[in-house]
Amino acid sequence: MSKRITKAIFPVAGLGTRFLPATKAIPKEIMTLVDRPLIQYAIDEARAAGIRDFIFVTARGKSALEDYFDSAPELEASLRRAGKEELLEILKSTNMDSGAIAYIRQHKPLGLGHAVWCARRLIGNEPFAVILPDDVIAAEKPCLQQMVEAYAETGGSMVAAMEVPKEQTSAYGILDVKEDMGSLVKVSGMVEKPAAGTAPSSLAVIGRYILSPKIMQNLGKINRGAAGELQLTDAIAAEMEQGRDVFGYRFRGQRFDCGSKAGFLQATVAFGLARPELREEFSQYLTELVSMRNAAQ
Ligand code: G1P
């Protein structure tokens, strides 16, 4: 039987240069969709999947993330005095049990694989999850929970997977599929950001992983890969070469690439429309906007 997954790594050390100047002063993970920062969506998804230990791999300039998950006694006292119970309730999702969250600094930006490796001492000998907060996934059942359920049957290591247009394969880790079983695929290889025309399929890795602790050893051995960085994809590919199973999981849900401006805007619209208190006013605005644009053309 596969082991329960209780630890998750959140690589949050990236500079977020695509969102400058905003990210000059705030971590990109604090940027908000409607009223919740990206990191909150990631934490909520992890909690729903049974994660109890949250490991942030951070860097200089990211202390707003630590404040966000700390208690805020003055704010809470003033809300309590004003009888704002509903706001106190909203704040609860930012509370972490003492000791549930750990911060590790990645001292040099050597890539995603290196960021995950930085957490090796806290992971020990247990399988663990990795969530990339840039990939926001709207789903009835949260994506990581779907994967934890599938993993209970398969064991091994597992990555979230999604078909992408052929011309976009060079922006992703791409799976070489050995056996396609529908929502699950058995993988025979993985390539990080393959050059145009060389991708083994159009099935891309999306930022949710359940990994065997042996990955940490591979991460300690691999050489720099795509973009001169230590790539998580390469360490997972080494797993397969060592004869261990790796699966891709085609999740049910809609993924937004919140690491890009267009994806972030799409997510803002989708999450805004999904809010009962905003839906009517916002969809009316969007309808008017589209008809005005059409009339002007
Ligand atoms: C990372 C991974 C890549 C994966 C992607 C999903 O790349 O290295 O394998 O396909 O996330 O969002 P990044 O987008 O950080 O360059």
PDB file of C-alpha atoms and ligand atoms in Angstrom:
ATOM      1  CA  MET A   1       0.000   0.000   0.000  1.00  0.00           C
ATOM      2  CA  SER A   2       1.191   3.503  -0.752  1.00  0.00           C
ATOM      3  CA  LYS A   3       1.905   5.826   2.146  1.00  0.00           C
ATOM      4  CA  ARG A   4      -0.279   8.793   3.130  1.00  0.00           C
ATOM      5  CA  ILE A   5       0.903  12.137   1.849  1.00  0.00           C
ATOM      6  CA  THR A   6       1.086  14.703   4.638  1.00  0.00           C
ATOM      7  CA  LYS A   7       3.902  17.014   3.528  1.00  0.00           C
ATOM      8  CA  ALA A   8       3.887  19.495   0.675  1.00  0.00           C
ATOM      9  CA  ILE A   9       6.584  21.748  -0.714  1.00  0.00           C
ATOM     10  CA  PHE A  10       5.638  25.158  -2.117  1.00  0.00           C
ATOM     11  CA  PRO A  11       8.474  26.592  -4.216  1.00  0.00           C
ATOM     12  CA  VAL A  12       7.958  30.337  -3.792  1.00  0.00           C
ATOM     13  CA  ALA A  13      11.456  31.713  -4.285  1.00  0.00           C
ATOM     14  CA  GLY A  14      10.953  32.989  -7.865  1.00  0.00           C
ATOM     15  CA  LEU A  15      11.426  36.681  -8.575  1.00  0.00           C
ATOM     16  CA  GLY A  16       8.209  37.037 -10.544  1.00  0.00           C
ATOM     17  CA  THR A  17       9.887  39.292 -13.095  1.00  0.00           C
ATOM     18  CA  ARG A  18       6.979  38.898 -15.516  1.00  0.00           C
ATOM     19  CA  PHE A  19       4.906  40.982 -13.123  1.00  0.00           C
ATOM     20  CA  LEU A  20       7.320  43.855 -12.558  1.00  0.00           C
ATOM     21  CA  PRO A  21       6.945  46.498 -11.304  1.00  0.00           C
ATOM     22  CA  ALA A  22       4.305  44.976  -8.970  1.00  0.00           C
ATOM     23  CA  THR A  23       6.697  42.266  -7.814  1.00  0.00           C
ATOM     24  CA  LYS A  24       9.385  44.780  -6.908  1.00  0.00           C
ATOM     25  CA  ALA A  25       7.700  45.137  -3.521  1.00  0.00           C
ATOM     26  CA  ILE A  26       5.355  42.137  -3.178  1.00  0.00           C
ATOM     27  CA  PRO A  27       5.933  38.437  -3.797  1.00  0.00           C
ATOM     28  CA  LYS A  28       4.027  37.259  -6.872  1.00  0.00           C
ATOM     29  CA  GLU A  29       2.329  34.638  -4.683  1.00  0.00           C
ATOM     30  CA  ILE A  30       0.635  37.483  -2.783  1.00  0.00           C
ATOM     31  CA  MET A  31      -1.011  38.818  -5.958  1.00  0.00           C
ATOM     32  CA  THR A  32      -4.740  38.334  -5.621  1.00  0.00           C
ATOM     33  CA  LEU A  33      -7.452  36.672  -7.634  1.00  0.00           C
ATOM     34  CA  VAL A  34     -10.543  38.622  -6.523  1.00  0.00           C
ATOM     35  CA  ASP A  35      -9.613  38.906  -2.823  1.00  0.00           C
ATOM     36  CA  ARG A  36      -7.361  35.962  -2.071  1.00  0.00           C
ATOM     37  CA  PRO A  37      -3.670  35.708  -2.861  1.00  0.00           C
ATOM     38  CA  LEU A  38      -2.436  32.957  -5.158  1.00  0.00           C
ATOM     39  CA  ILE A  39      -0.758  31.220  -2.223  1.00  0.00           C
ATOM     40  CA  GLN A  40      -4.105  30.894  -0.420  1.00  0.00           C
ATOM     41  CA  TYR A  41      -5.550  28.879  -3.322  1.00  0.00           C
ATOM     42  CA  ALA A  42      -2.525  26.571  -3.151  1.00  0.00           C
ATOM     43  CA  ILE A  43      -2.798  26.125   0.628  1.00  0.00           C
ATOM     44  CA  ASP A  44      -6.543  25.439   0.467  1.00  0.00           C
ATOM     45  CA  GLU A  45      -5.956  22.800  -2.198  1.00  0.00           C
ATOM     46  CA  ALA A  46      -3.230  21.172  -0.092  1.00  0.00           C
ATOM     47  CA  ARG A  47      -5.425  21.134   3.016  1.00  0.00           C
ATOM     48  CA  ALA A  48      -8.272  19.508   1.078  1.00  0.00           C
ATOM     49  CA  ALA A  49      -5.839  16.754   0.039  1.00  0.00           C
ATOM     50  CA  GLY A  50      -4.875  16.015   3.663  1.00  0.00           C
ATOM     51  CA  ILE A  51      -1.576  17.930   3.819  1.00  0.00           C
ATOM     52  CA  ARG A  52      -0.566  18.887   7.371  1.00  0.00           C
ATOM     53  CA  ASP A  53       3.014  20.062   6.958  1.00  0.00           C
ATOM     54  CA  PHE A  54       3.600  23.005   4.650  1.00  0.00           C
ATOM     55  CA  ILE A  55       7.150  23.705   3.532  1.00  0.00           C
ATOM     56  CA  PHE A  56       7.823  26.981   1.774  1.00  0.00           C
ATOM     57  CA  VAL A  57      11.044  27.353  -0.155  1.00  0.00           C
ATOM     58  CA  THR A  58      11.474  31.102  -0.167  1.00  0.00           C
ATOM     59  CA  ALA A  59      14.111  33.717  -0.924  1.00  0.00           C
ATOM     60  CA  ARG A  60      15.005  37.246   0.037  1.00  0.00           C
ATOM     61  CA  GLY A  61      12.123  39.700  -0.313  1.00  0.00           C
ATOM     62  CA  LYS A  62       9.425  37.127   0.429  1.00  0.00           C
ATOM     63  CA  SER A  63       8.704  37.938   4.063  1.00  0.00           C
ATOM     64  CA  ALA A  64       5.152  39.107   3.214  1.00  0.00           C
ATOM     65  CA  LEU A  65       4.353  35.415   2.821  1.00  0.00           C
ATOM     66  CA  GLU A  66       5.387  34.738   6.411  1.00  0.00           C
ATOM     67  CA  ASP A  67       3.308  37.660   7.683  1.00  0.00           C
ATOM     68  CA  TYR A  68       0.323  36.477   5.686  1.00  0.00           C
ATOM     69  CA  PHE A  69       0.203  33.147   7.538  1.00  0.00           C
ATOM     70  CA  ASP A  70       0.983  34.667  10.936  1.00  0.00           C
ATOM     71  CA  SER A  71      -1.681  35.821  13.390  1.00  0.00           C
ATOM     72  CA  ALA A  72      -2.582  39.518  13.257  1.00  0.00           C
ATOM     73  CA  PRO A  73      -3.581  40.377  16.850  1.00  0.00           C
ATOM     74  CA  GLU A  74      -4.254  44.106  16.300  1.00  0.00           C
ATOM     75  CA  LEU A  75      -6.386  43.494  13.217  1.00  0.00           C
ATOM     76  CA  GLU A  76      -8.279  40.662  14.889  1.00  0.00           C
ATOM     77  CA  ALA A  77      -8.907  42.731  18.055  1.00  0.00           C
ATOM     78  CA  SER A  78     -10.207  45.664  16.073  1.00  0.00           C
ATOM     79  CA  LEU A  79     -12.527  43.452  14.001  1.00  0.00           C
ATOM     80  CA  ARG A  80     -13.762  41.819  17.205  1.00  0.00           C
ATOM     81  CA  ARG A  81     -14.451  45.219  18.805  1.00  0.00           C
ATOM     82  CA  ALA A  82     -16.394  46.247  15.717  1.00  0.00           C
ATOM     83  CA  GLY A  83     -18.409  43.001  15.799  1.00  0.00           C
ATOM     84  CA  LYS A  84     -17.177  42.011  12.310  1.00  0.00           C
ATOM     85  CA  GLU A  85     -17.545  38.283  12.866  1.00  0.00           C
ATOM     86  CA  GLU A  86     -17.775  37.460   9.148  1.00  0.00           C
ATOM     87  CA  LEU A  87     -14.405  39.092   8.489  1.00  0.00           C
ATOM     88  CA  LEU A  88     -12.831  37.225  11.419  1.00  0.00           C
ATOM     89  CA  GLU A  89     -14.179  34.047   9.868  1.00  0.00           C
ATOM     90  CA  ILE A  90     -12.579  34.908   6.511  1.00  0.00           C
ATOM     91  CA  LEU A  91      -9.234  35.474   8.247  1.00  0.00           C
ATOM     92  CA  LYS A  92      -9.347  31.962   9.704  1.00  0.00           C
ATOM     93  CA  SER A  93      -8.224  30.425   6.400  1.00  0.00           C
ATOM     94  CA  THR A  94      -4.895  32.244   6.856  1.00  0.00           C
ATOM     95  CA  ASN A  95      -4.271  30.681  10.264  1.00  0.00           C
ATOM     96  CA  MET A  96      -1.717  27.953  10.549  1.00  0.00           C
ATOM     97  CA  ASP A  97      -1.259  25.693  13.555  1.00  0.00           C
ATOM     98  CA  SER A  98       1.999  26.417  15.364  1.00  0.00           C
ATOM     99  CA  GLY A  99       4.759  24.494  13.659  1.00  0.00           C
ATOM    100  CA  ALA A 100       2.661  23.481  10.634  1.00  0.00           C
ATOM    101  CA  ILE A 101       4.528  25.771   8.285  1.00  0.00           C
ATOM    102  CA  ALA A 102       8.284  25.863   7.747  1.00  0.00           C
ATOM    103  CA  TYR A 103      10.328  28.283   5.677  1.00  0.00           C
ATOM    104  CA  ILE A 104      13.561  27.377   3.976  1.00  0.00           C
ATOM    105  CA  ARG A 105      15.640  29.828   1.996  1.00  0.00           C
ATOM    106  CA  GLN A 106      16.883  28.946  -1.443  1.00  0.00           C
ATOM    107  CA  HIS A 107      20.076  30.970  -1.451  1.00  0.00           C
ATOM    108  CA  LYS A 108      20.644  30.910  -5.205  1.00  0.00           C
ATOM    109  CA  PRO A 109      18.090  30.771  -8.038  1.00  0.00           C
ATOM    110  CA  LEU A 110      19.285  27.436  -9.431  1.00  0.00           C
ATOM    111  CA  GLY A 111      15.892  26.191 -10.602  1.00  0.00           C
ATOM    112  CA  LEU A 112      12.809  24.274  -9.487  1.00  0.00           C
ATOM    113  CA  GLY A 113      14.716  21.038  -8.899  1.00  0.00           C
ATOM    114  CA  HIS A 114      17.143  22.823  -6.608  1.00  0.00           C
ATOM    115  CA  ALA A 115      14.280  24.522  -4.733  1.00  0.00           C
ATOM    116  CA  VAL A 116      12.674  21.145  -4.007  1.00  0.00           C
ATOM    117  CA  TRP A 117      16.053  19.683  -3.011  1.00  0.00           C
ATOM    118  CA  CYS A 118      16.499  22.489  -0.449  1.00  0.00           C
ATOM    119  CA  ALA A 119      13.623  20.891   1.541  1.00  0.00           C
ATOM    120  CA  ARG A 120      15.195  17.418   1.650  1.00  0.00           C
ATOM    121  CA  ARG A 121      15.919  17.395   5.376  1.00  0.00           C
ATOM    122  CA  LEU A 122      12.309  18.183   6.243  1.00  0.00           C
ATOM    123  CA  ILE A 123      10.978  15.558   3.849  1.00  0.00           C
ATOM    124  CA  GLY A 124      13.057  12.679   5.220  1.00  0.00           C
ATOM    125  CA  ASN A 125      11.931   9.313   3.950  1.00  0.00           C
ATOM    126  CA  GLU A 126       8.294  10.012   3.083  1.00  0.00           C
ATOM    127  CA  PRO A 127       6.549  10.576  -0.239  1.00  0.00           C
ATOM    128  CA  PHE A 128       5.541  14.229  -0.558  1.00  0.00           C
ATOM    129  CA  ALA A 129       3.589  16.657  -2.704  1.00  0.00           C
ATOM    130  CA  VAL A 130       4.835  19.718  -4.594  1.00  0.00           C
ATOM    131  CA  ILE A 131       2.459  22.527  -5.533  1.00  0.00           C
ATOM    132  CA  LEU A 132       3.452  25.358  -7.866  1.00  0.00           C
ATOM    133  CA  PRO A 133       1.192  28.259  -6.825  1.00  0.00           C
ATOM    134  CA  ASP A 134       1.419  29.821 -10.328  1.00  0.00           C
ATOM    135  CA  ASP A 135      -0.743  27.003 -11.628  1.00  0.00           C
ATOM    136  CA  VAL A 136      -4.201  27.682 -10.241  1.00  0.00           C
ATOM    137  CA  ILE A 137      -6.690  24.901 -10.887  1.00  0.00           C
ATOM    138  CA  ALA A 138     -10.439  25.399 -10.563  1.00  0.00           C
ATOM    139  CA  ALA A 139     -12.041  22.025  -9.956  1.00  0.00           C
ATOM    140  CA  GLU A 140     -15.010  20.527  -8.197  1.00  0.00           C
ATOM    141  CA  LYS A 141     -12.681  18.140  -6.401  1.00  0.00           C
ATOM    142  CA  PRO A 142      -9.347  19.906  -5.835  1.00  0.00           C
ATOM    143  CA  CYS A 143      -6.630  18.615  -8.164  1.00  0.00           C
ATOM    144  CA  LEU A 144      -4.201  17.383  -5.506  1.00  0.00           C
ATOM    145  CA  GLN A 145      -7.001  15.470  -3.802  1.00  0.00           C
ATOM    146  CA  GLN A 146      -7.806  13.746  -7.110  1.00  0.00           C
ATOM    147  CA  MET A 147      -4.140  12.822  -7.388  1.00  0.00           C
ATOM    148  CA  VAL A 148      -3.845  11.564  -3.806  1.00  0.00           C
ATOM    149  CA  GLU A 149      -6.794   9.249  -4.480  1.00  0.00           C
ATOM    150  CA  ALA A 150      -5.264   7.967  -7.717  1.00  0.00           C
ATOM    151  CA  TYR A 151      -1.862   7.588  -6.036  1.00  0.00           C
ATOM    152  CA  ALA A 152      -3.399   5.377  -3.331  1.00  0.00           C
ATOM    153  CA  GLU A 153      -3.922   2.853  -6.152  1.00  0.00           C
ATOM    154  CA  THR A 154      -0.679   3.323  -8.075  1.00  0.00           C
ATOM    155  CA  GLY A 155       2.120   4.303  -5.664  1.00  0.00           C
ATOM    156  CA  GLY A 156       5.289   5.403  -7.489  1.00  0.00           C
ATOM    157  CA  SER A 157       5.487   9.081  -8.417  1.00  0.00           C
ATOM    158  CA  MET A 158       2.814  11.114 -10.157  1.00  0.00           C
ATOM    159  CA  VAL A 159       2.590  14.424 -12.010  1.00  0.00           C
ATOM    160  CA  ALA A 160      -0.544  16.333 -13.004  1.00  0.00           C
ATOM    161  CA  ALA A 161      -0.898  16.296 -16.780  1.00  0.00           C
ATOM    162  CA  MET A 162      -2.822  18.236 -19.411  1.00  0.00           C
ATOM    163  CA  GLU A 163      -2.875  18.293 -23.217  1.00  0.00           C
ATOM    164  CA  VAL A 164      -1.437  21.551 -24.584  1.00  0.00           C
ATOM    165  CA  PRO A 165      -1.324  22.867 -28.167  1.00  0.00           C
ATOM    166  CA  LYS A 166       1.732  21.497 -30.039  1.00  0.00           C
ATOM    167  CA  GLU A 167       3.217  24.946 -30.517  1.00  0.00           C
ATOM    168  CA  GLN A 168       3.279  25.447 -26.734  1.00  0.00           C
ATOM    169  CA  THR A 169       5.088  22.248 -25.769  1.00  0.00           C
ATOM    170  CA  SER A 170       8.434  24.042 -25.442  1.00  0.00           C
ATOM    171  CA  ALA A 171       7.082  25.942 -22.411  1.00  0.00           C
ATOM    172  CA  TYR A 172       6.469  22.799 -20.335  1.00  0.00           C
ATOM    173  CA  GLY A 173       7.793  19.503 -19.088  1.00  0.00           C
ATOM    174  CA  ILE A 174       6.455  16.974 -21.618  1.00  0.00           C
ATOM    175  CA  LEU A 175       5.640  13.322 -21.005  1.00  0.00           C
ATOM    176  CA  ASP A 176       6.701  10.398 -23.138  1.00  0.00           C
ATOM    177  CA  VAL A 177       3.717   8.068 -22.778  1.00  0.00           C
ATOM    178  CA  LYS A 178       4.291   4.329 -22.441  1.00  0.00           C
ATOM    179  CA  GLU A 179       0.732   3.259 -21.714  1.00  0.00           C
ATOM    180  CA  ASP A 180      -2.410   5.385 -21.868  1.00  0.00           C
ATOM    181  CA  MET A 181      -5.069   4.216 -19.431  1.00  0.00           C
ATOM    182  CA  GLY A 182      -7.381   7.234 -19.714  1.00  0.00           C
ATOM    183  CA  SER A 183      -7.059   9.530 -16.719  1.00  0.00           C
ATOM    184  CA  LEU A 184      -3.806   7.764 -15.810  1.00  0.00           C
ATOM    185  CA  VAL A 185      -0.864   7.346 -18.120  1.00  0.00           C
ATOM    186  CA  LYS A 186       2.258   5.361 -17.456  1.00  0.00           C
ATOM    187  CA  VAL A 187       5.256   7.415 -18.435  1.00  0.00           C
ATOM    188  CA  SER A 188       8.483   6.199 -20.011  1.00  0.00           C
ATOM    189  CA  GLY A 189      10.304   9.525 -20.126  1.00  0.00           C
ATOM    190  CA  MET A 190       9.995  13.250 -19.469  1.00  0.00           C
ATOM    191  CA  VAL A 191      11.648  16.201 -21.180  1.00  0.00           C
ATOM    192  CA  GLU A 192      11.827  19.718 -19.781  1.00  0.00           C
ATOM    193  CA  LYS A 193      10.982  22.393 -22.337  1.00  0.00           C
ATOM    194  CA  PRO A 194      11.776  20.398 -25.489  1.00  0.00           C
ATOM    195  CA  ALA A 195      12.930  22.386 -28.528  1.00  0.00           C
ATOM    196  CA  ALA A 196      10.199  23.063 -31.113  1.00  0.00           C
ATOM    197  CA  GLY A 197       9.329  19.928 -33.068  1.00  0.00           C
ATOM    198  CA  THR A 198      11.059  17.491 -30.674  1.00  0.00           C
ATOM    199  CA  ALA A 199       8.368  16.974 -28.003  1.00  0.00           C
ATOM    200  CA  PRO A 200       7.539  13.283 -27.431  1.00  0.00           C
ATOM    201  CA  SER A 201       3.807  14.136 -27.032  1.00  0.00           C
ATOM    202  CA  SER A 202       1.625  17.124 -26.253  1.00  0.00           C
ATOM    203  CA  LEU A 203       0.880  15.937 -22.725  1.00  0.00           C
ATOM    204  CA  ALA A 204       2.368  18.551 -20.396  1.00  0.00           C
ATOM    205  CA  VAL A 205       3.293  18.498 -16.727  1.00  0.00           C
ATOM    206  CA  ILE A 206       1.200  20.912 -14.660  1.00  0.00           C
ATOM    207  CA  GLY A 207       2.415  22.117 -11.270  1.00  0.00           C
ATOM    208  CA  ARG A 208       1.175  19.338  -8.987  1.00  0.00           C
ATOM    209  CA  TYR A 209       3.428  16.430  -8.080  1.00  0.00           C
ATOM    210  CA  ILE A 210       3.408  13.477  -5.697  1.00  0.00           C
ATOM    211  CA  LEU A 211       6.976  12.277  -5.420  1.00  0.00           C
ATOM    212  CA  SER A 212       8.917   9.424  -3.933  1.00  0.00           C
ATOM    213  CA  PRO A 213      11.568  10.575  -1.422  1.00  0.00           C
ATOM    214  CA  LYS A 214      14.202   8.936  -3.676  1.00  0.00           C
ATOM    215  CA  ILE A 215      13.755  11.935  -5.976  1.00  0.00           C
ATOM    216  CA  MET A 216      15.811  13.903  -3.453  1.00  0.00           C
ATOM    217  CA  GLN A 217      18.834  11.685  -4.113  1.00  0.00           C
ATOM    218  CA  ASN A 218      18.415  12.152  -7.856  1.00  0.00           C
ATOM    219  CA  LEU A 219      18.108  15.911  -7.357  1.00  0.00           C
ATOM    220  CA  GLY A 220      21.452  15.830  -5.578  1.00  0.00           C
ATOM    221  CA  LYS A 221      23.069  14.175  -8.607  1.00  0.00           C
ATOM    222  CA  ILE A 222      21.589  15.705 -11.756  1.00  0.00           C
ATOM    223  CA  ASN A 223      23.365  18.242 -13.913  1.00  0.00           C
ATOM    224  CA  ARG A 224      21.989  21.560 -15.017  1.00  0.00           C
ATOM    225  CA  GLY A 225      19.351  21.075 -17.696  1.00  0.00           C
ATOM    226  CA  ALA A 226      16.980  23.357 -19.632  1.00  0.00           C
ATOM    227  CA  ALA A 227      17.735  27.080 -19.121  1.00  0.00           C
ATOM    228  CA  GLY A 228      20.912  26.108 -17.243  1.00  0.00           C
ATOM    229  CA  GLU A 229      18.832  25.191 -14.169  1.00  0.00           C
ATOM    230  CA  LEU A 230      18.483  22.074 -12.029  1.00  0.00           C
ATOM    231  CA  GLN A 231      15.182  20.705 -13.294  1.00  0.00           C
ATOM    232  CA  LEU A 232      12.690  18.674 -11.266  1.00  0.00           C
ATOM    233  CA  THR A 233      11.640  17.011 -14.524  1.00  0.00           C
ATOM    234  CA  ASP A 234      15.156  15.574 -14.989  1.00  0.00           C
ATOM    235  CA  ALA A 235      15.160  14.043 -11.486  1.00  0.00           C
ATOM    236  CA  ILE A 236      11.777  12.422 -12.157  1.00  0.00           C
ATOM    237  CA  ALA A 237      13.054  11.110 -15.506  1.00  0.00           C
ATOM    238  CA  ALA A 238      15.973   9.543 -13.600  1.00  0.00           C
ATOM    239  CA  GLU A 239      13.437   7.696 -11.414  1.00  0.00           C
ATOM    240  CA  MET A 240      12.137   5.910 -14.507  1.00  0.00           C
ATOM    241  CA  GLU A 241      15.644   5.069 -15.656  1.00  0.00           C
ATOM    242  CA  GLN A 242      16.144   3.446 -12.249  1.00  0.00           C
ATOM    243  CA  GLY A 243      13.080   1.271 -12.910  1.00  0.00           C
ATOM    244  CA  ARG A 244      10.525   3.016 -10.692  1.00  0.00           C
ATOM    245  CA  ASP A 245       7.005   3.825 -11.882  1.00  0.00           C
ATOM    246  CA  VAL A 246       5.988   7.336 -12.826  1.00  0.00           C
ATOM    247  CA  PHE A 247       2.432   8.255 -13.789  1.00  0.00           C
ATOM    248  CA  GLY A 248       0.792  11.232 -15.403  1.00  0.00           C
ATOM    249  CA  TYR A 249      -2.669  12.094 -14.109  1.00  0.00           C
ATOM    250  CA  ARG A 250      -5.131  13.908 -16.372  1.00  0.00           C
ATOM    251  CA  PHE A 251      -6.986  15.899 -13.722  1.00  0.00           C
ATOM    252  CA  ARG A 252     -10.541  17.127 -14.040  1.00  0.00           C
ATOM    253  CA  GLY A 253     -10.617  20.916 -13.797  1.00  0.00           C
ATOM    254  CA  GLN A 254      -9.527  24.114 -15.452  1.00  0.00           C
ATOM    255  CA  ARG A 255      -5.946  25.244 -15.094  1.00  0.00           C
ATOM    256  CA  PHE A 256      -4.910  28.877 -15.242  1.00  0.00           C
ATOM    257  CA  ASP A 257      -1.302  29.849 -15.863  1.00  0.00           C
ATOM    258  CA  CYS A 258      -1.086  32.657 -13.316  1.00  0.00           C
ATOM    259  CA  GLY A 259       2.620  33.005 -14.050  1.00  0.00           C
ATOM    260  CA  SER A 260       1.597  34.862 -17.231  1.00  0.00           C
ATOM    261  CA  LYS A 261      -0.355  38.109 -17.467  1.00  0.00           C
ATOM    262  CA  ALA A 262      -2.955  36.703 -19.859  1.00  0.00           C
ATOM    263  CA  GLY A 263      -3.504  33.632 -17.659  1.00  0.00           C
ATOM    264  CA  PHE A 264      -3.756  35.776 -14.554  1.00  0.00           C
ATOM    265  CA  LEU A 265      -6.411  37.978 -16.176  1.00  0.00           C
ATOM    266  CA  GLN A 266      -8.364  34.924 -17.360  1.00  0.00           C
ATOM    267  CA  ALA A 267      -8.297  33.515 -13.825  1.00  0.00           C
ATOM    268  CA  THR A 268      -9.462  36.846 -12.415  1.00  0.00           C
ATOM    269  CA  VAL A 269     -12.476  36.823 -14.742  1.00  0.00           C
ATOM    270  CA  ALA A 270     -13.286  33.147 -14.086  1.00  0.00           C
ATOM    271  CA  PHE A 271     -12.966  33.407 -10.300  1.00  0.00           C
ATOM    272  CA  GLY A 272     -14.896  36.695 -10.286  1.00  0.00           C
ATOM    273  CA  LEU A 273     -17.752  35.103 -12.217  1.00  0.00           C
ATOM    274  CA  ALA A 274     -17.714  32.124  -9.860  1.00  0.00           C
ATOM    275  CA  ARG A 275     -18.433  34.358  -6.844  1.00  0.00           C
ATOM    276  CA  PRO A 276     -22.183  34.477  -6.139  1.00  0.00           C
ATOM    277  CA  GLU A 277     -21.946  38.026  -4.715  1.00  0.00           C
ATOM    278  CA  LEU A 278     -20.191  39.375  -7.833  1.00  0.00           C
ATOM    279  CA  ARG A 279     -21.583  37.225 -10.606  1.00  0.00           C
ATOM    280  CA  GLU A 280     -24.522  39.340 -11.710  1.00  0.00           C
ATOM    281  CA  GLU A 281     -22.885  42.746 -11.726  1.00  0.00           C
ATOM    282  CA  PHE A 282     -19.637  41.437 -13.213  1.00  0.00           C
ATOM    283  CA  SER A 283     -21.195  39.380 -15.995  1.00  0.00           C
ATOM    284  CA  GLN A 284     -23.411  42.308 -16.942  1.00  0.00           C
ATOM    285  CA  TYR A 285     -20.313  44.490 -17.169  1.00  0.00           C
ATOM    286  CA  LEU A 286     -18.493  41.926 -19.319  1.00  0.00           C
ATOM    287  CA  THR A 287     -21.466  41.555 -21.653  1.00  0.00           C
ATOM    288  CA  GLU A 288     -21.672  45.326 -22.094  1.00  0.00           C
ATOM    289  CA  LEU A 289     -17.951  45.570 -22.641  1.00  0.00           C
ATOM    290  CA  VAL A 290     -17.994  42.927 -25.360  1.00  0.00           C
ATOM    291  CA  SER A 291     -20.960  44.469 -27.154  1.00  0.00           C
ATOM    292  CA  MET A 292     -19.324  47.916 -27.034  1.00  0.00           C
ATOM    293  CA  ARG A 293     -16.139  46.497 -28.488  1.00  0.00           C
ATOM    294  CA  ASN A 294     -18.061  44.675 -31.213  1.00  0.00           C
ATOM    295  CA  ALA A 295     -20.018  47.842 -32.064  1.00  0.00           C
ATOM    296  CA  ALA A 296     -16.764  49.829 -32.320  1.00  0.00           C
ATOM    297  CA  GLN A 297     -15.241  47.390 -34.820  1.00  0.00           C
TER     298      GLN A 297
HETATM  299  C1  G1P B   1       7.553  24.331 -14.395  1.00  0.00           C
HETATM  300  C2  G1P B   1       8.097  22.932 -14.665  1.00  0.00           C
HETATM  301  C3  G1P B   1       7.497  22.369 -15.951  1.00  0.00           C
HETATM  302  C4  G1P B   1       5.977  22.405 -15.882  1.00  0.00           C
HETATM  303  C5  G1P B   1       5.489  23.833 -15.550  1.00  0.00           C
HETATM  304  C6  G1P B   1       3.990  23.836 -15.312  1.00  0.00           C
HETATM  305  O1  G1P B   1       8.047  25.193 -15.399  1.00  0.00           O
HETATM  306  O2  G1P B   1       9.515  22.981 -14.750  1.00  0.00           O
HETATM  307  O3  G1P B   1       7.922  21.044 -16.136  1.00  0.00           O
HETATM  308  O4  G1P B   1       5.435  21.973 -17.120  1.00  0.00           O
HETATM  309  O5  G1P B   1       6.129  24.345 -14.367  1.00  0.00           O
HETATM  310  O6  G1P B   1       3.514  25.113 -15.046  1.00  0.00           O
HETATM  311  P1  G1P B   1       7.992  26.805 -15.297  1.00  0.00           P
HETATM  312  O7  G1P B   1       6.612  27.206 -15.723  1.00  0.00           O
HETATM  313  O8  G1P B   1       8.263  27.167 -13.868  1.00  0.00           O
HETATM  314  O9  G1P B   1       9.027  27.293 -16.241  1.00  0.00           O
END
